[in-house]
Each structure stands twice: as structure tokens, then as C-alpha cells.
PDB file of C-alpha atoms in Angstrom:
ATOM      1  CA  UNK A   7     -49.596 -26.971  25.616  1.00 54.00           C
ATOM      2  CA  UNK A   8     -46.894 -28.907  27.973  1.00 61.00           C
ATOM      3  CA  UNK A   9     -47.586 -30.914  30.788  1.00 61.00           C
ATOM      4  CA  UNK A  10     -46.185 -28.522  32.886  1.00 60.00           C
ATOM      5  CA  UNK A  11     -48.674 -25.703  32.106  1.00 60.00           C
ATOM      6  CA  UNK A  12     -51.760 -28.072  32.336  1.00 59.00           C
ATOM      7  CA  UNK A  13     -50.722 -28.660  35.827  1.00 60.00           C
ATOM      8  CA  UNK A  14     -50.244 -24.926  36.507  1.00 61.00           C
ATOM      9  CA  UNK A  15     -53.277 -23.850  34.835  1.00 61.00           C
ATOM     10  CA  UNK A  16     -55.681 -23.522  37.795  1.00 58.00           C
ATOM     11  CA  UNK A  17     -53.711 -22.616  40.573  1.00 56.00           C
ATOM     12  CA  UNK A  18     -53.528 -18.916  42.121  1.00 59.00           C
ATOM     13  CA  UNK A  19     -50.449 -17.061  42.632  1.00 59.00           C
ATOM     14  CA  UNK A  20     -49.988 -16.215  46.036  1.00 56.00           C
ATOM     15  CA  UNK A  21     -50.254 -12.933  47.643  1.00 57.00           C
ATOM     16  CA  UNK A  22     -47.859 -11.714  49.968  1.00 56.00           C
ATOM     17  CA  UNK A  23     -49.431 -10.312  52.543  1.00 53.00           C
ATOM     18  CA  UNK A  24     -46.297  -7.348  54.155  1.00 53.00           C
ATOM     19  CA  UNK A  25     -47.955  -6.560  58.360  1.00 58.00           C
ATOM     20  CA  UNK A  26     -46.003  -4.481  59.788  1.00 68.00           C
ATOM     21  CA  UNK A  27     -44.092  -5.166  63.031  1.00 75.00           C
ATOM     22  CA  UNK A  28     -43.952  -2.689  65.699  1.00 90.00           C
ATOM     23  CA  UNK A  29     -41.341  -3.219  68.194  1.00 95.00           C
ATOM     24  CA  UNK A  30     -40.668  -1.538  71.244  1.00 95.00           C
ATOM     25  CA  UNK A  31     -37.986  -1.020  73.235  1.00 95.00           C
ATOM     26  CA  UNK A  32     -37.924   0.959  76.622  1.00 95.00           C
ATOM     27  CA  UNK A  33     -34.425   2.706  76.585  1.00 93.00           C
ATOM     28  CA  UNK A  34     -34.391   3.652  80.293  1.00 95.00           C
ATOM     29  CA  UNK A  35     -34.192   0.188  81.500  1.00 94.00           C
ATOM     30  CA  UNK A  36     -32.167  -1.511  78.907  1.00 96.00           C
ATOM     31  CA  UNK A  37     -28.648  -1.592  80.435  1.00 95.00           C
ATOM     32  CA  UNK A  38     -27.395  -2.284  76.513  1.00 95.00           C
ATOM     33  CA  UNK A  39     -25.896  -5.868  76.795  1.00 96.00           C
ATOM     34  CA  UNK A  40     -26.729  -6.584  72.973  1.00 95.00           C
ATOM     35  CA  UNK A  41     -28.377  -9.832  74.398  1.00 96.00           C
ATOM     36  CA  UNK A  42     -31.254  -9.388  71.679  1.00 96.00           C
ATOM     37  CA  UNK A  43     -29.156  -8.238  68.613  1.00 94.00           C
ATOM     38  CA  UNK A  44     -26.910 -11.487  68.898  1.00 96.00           C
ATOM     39  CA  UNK A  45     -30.116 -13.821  69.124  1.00 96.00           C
ATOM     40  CA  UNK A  46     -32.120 -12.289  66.922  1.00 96.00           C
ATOM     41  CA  UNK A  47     -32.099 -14.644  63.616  1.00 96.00           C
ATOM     42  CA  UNK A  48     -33.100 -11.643  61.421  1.00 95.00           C
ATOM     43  CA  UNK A  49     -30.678  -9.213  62.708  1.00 95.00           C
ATOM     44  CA  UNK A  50     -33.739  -6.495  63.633  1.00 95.00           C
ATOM     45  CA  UNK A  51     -31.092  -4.612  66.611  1.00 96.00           C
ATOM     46  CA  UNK A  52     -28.550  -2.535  66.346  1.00 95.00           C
ATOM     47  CA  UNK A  53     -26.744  -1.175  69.389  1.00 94.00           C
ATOM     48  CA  UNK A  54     -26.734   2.694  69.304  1.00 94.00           C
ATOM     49  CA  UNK A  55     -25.358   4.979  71.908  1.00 93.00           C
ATOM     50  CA  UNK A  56     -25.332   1.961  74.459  1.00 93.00           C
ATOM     51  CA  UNK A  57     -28.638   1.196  74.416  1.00 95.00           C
ATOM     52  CA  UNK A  58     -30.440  -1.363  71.955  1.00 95.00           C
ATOM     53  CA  UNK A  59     -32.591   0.010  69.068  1.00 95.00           C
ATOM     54  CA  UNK A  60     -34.009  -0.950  66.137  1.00 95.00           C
ATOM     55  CA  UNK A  61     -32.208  -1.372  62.748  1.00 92.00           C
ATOM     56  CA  UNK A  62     -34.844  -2.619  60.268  1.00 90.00           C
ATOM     57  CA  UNK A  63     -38.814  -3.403  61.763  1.00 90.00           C
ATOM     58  CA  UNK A  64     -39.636  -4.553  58.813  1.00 91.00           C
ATOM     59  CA  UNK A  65     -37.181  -7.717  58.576  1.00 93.00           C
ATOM     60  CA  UNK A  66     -38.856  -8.760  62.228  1.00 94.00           C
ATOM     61  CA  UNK A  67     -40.718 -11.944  61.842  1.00 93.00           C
ATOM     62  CA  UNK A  68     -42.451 -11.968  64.837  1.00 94.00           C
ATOM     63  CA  UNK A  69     -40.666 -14.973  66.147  1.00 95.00           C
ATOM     64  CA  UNK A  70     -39.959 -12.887  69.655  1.00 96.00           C
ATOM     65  CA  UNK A  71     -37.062 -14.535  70.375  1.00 96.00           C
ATOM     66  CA  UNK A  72     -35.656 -10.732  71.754  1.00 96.00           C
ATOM     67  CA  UNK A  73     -38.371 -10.803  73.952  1.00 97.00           C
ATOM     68  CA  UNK A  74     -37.732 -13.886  75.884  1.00 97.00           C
ATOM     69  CA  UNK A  75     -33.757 -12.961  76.338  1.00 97.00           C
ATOM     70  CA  UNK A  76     -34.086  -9.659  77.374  1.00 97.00           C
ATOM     71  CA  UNK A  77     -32.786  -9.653  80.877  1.00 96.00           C
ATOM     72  CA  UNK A  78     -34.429  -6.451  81.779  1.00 96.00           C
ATOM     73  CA  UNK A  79     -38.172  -7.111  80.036  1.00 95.00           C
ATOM     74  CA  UNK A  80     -37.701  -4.135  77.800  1.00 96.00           C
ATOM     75  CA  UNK A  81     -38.742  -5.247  74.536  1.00 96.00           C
ATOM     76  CA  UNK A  82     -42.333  -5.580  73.352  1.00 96.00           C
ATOM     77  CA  UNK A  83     -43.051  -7.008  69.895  1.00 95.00           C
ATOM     78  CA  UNK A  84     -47.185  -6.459  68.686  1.00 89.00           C
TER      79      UNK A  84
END
């Protein structure tokens, strides 16, 4: 036995633990200036038909940084 696995021996593995994020968007008052899908840092928005919507909830880390751009107070991240 190396050194390496004595050290190892006794720790746990970590569990990823996958919440999912529900995000949402009122489409009558966003105006569609793609404010949140440039800031977001996990690229969550996608503009569609003028209006923001959302590309992929699950790559949303919570971080709400959509929610405090959005001129119009449209988004809602839970």
C-alpha cells in the first residue's frame, strides 16, 4: 500500500447533489434587450422571437445576476 492510498483511505467521495433551478421570465413585460443573456456567466438565455427565454435551467447556478440587470423586473430565479 502507497502513501497515497493511506491518505485516501478514510475519506468519502462526495455526492453531488443536482436542485433544480426554476427560472421565470414574464414575456409581456420584457421589451427583449438581451441585457440578461450577455451577463449571465453561464449562458442560461437565449433570445427567441424578441423576447428573452430560457436556453438550459439546468446550467443556472443561482448566482441571479439576470435578476439584478433586468431593467423591466421580469425575471424570477427560486
Amino acid at each position: 500500500m502507497g502513501l497515497g492510498s493511506f491518505f485516501k483511505r478514510g475519506k468519502k467521495e462526495k455526492e453531488e447533489v443536482v436542485e433544480e433551478c426554476h427560472i421565470d421570465i414574464n414575456t409581456d413585460d420584457c421589451d427583449g434587450c438581451e441585457k440578461c443573456s450577455i451577463a449571465c456567466p453561464n449562458n442560461v438565455f437565449i433570445l427567441v422571437d424578441e423576447v428573452s427565454s430560457v436556453r438550459d435551467a439546468q446550467v443556472c447556478k443561482r448566482c441571479r445576476v439576470c435578476v439584478a440587470i433586468c431593467p423591466n423586473d421580469c425575471i424570477t430565479v427560486n
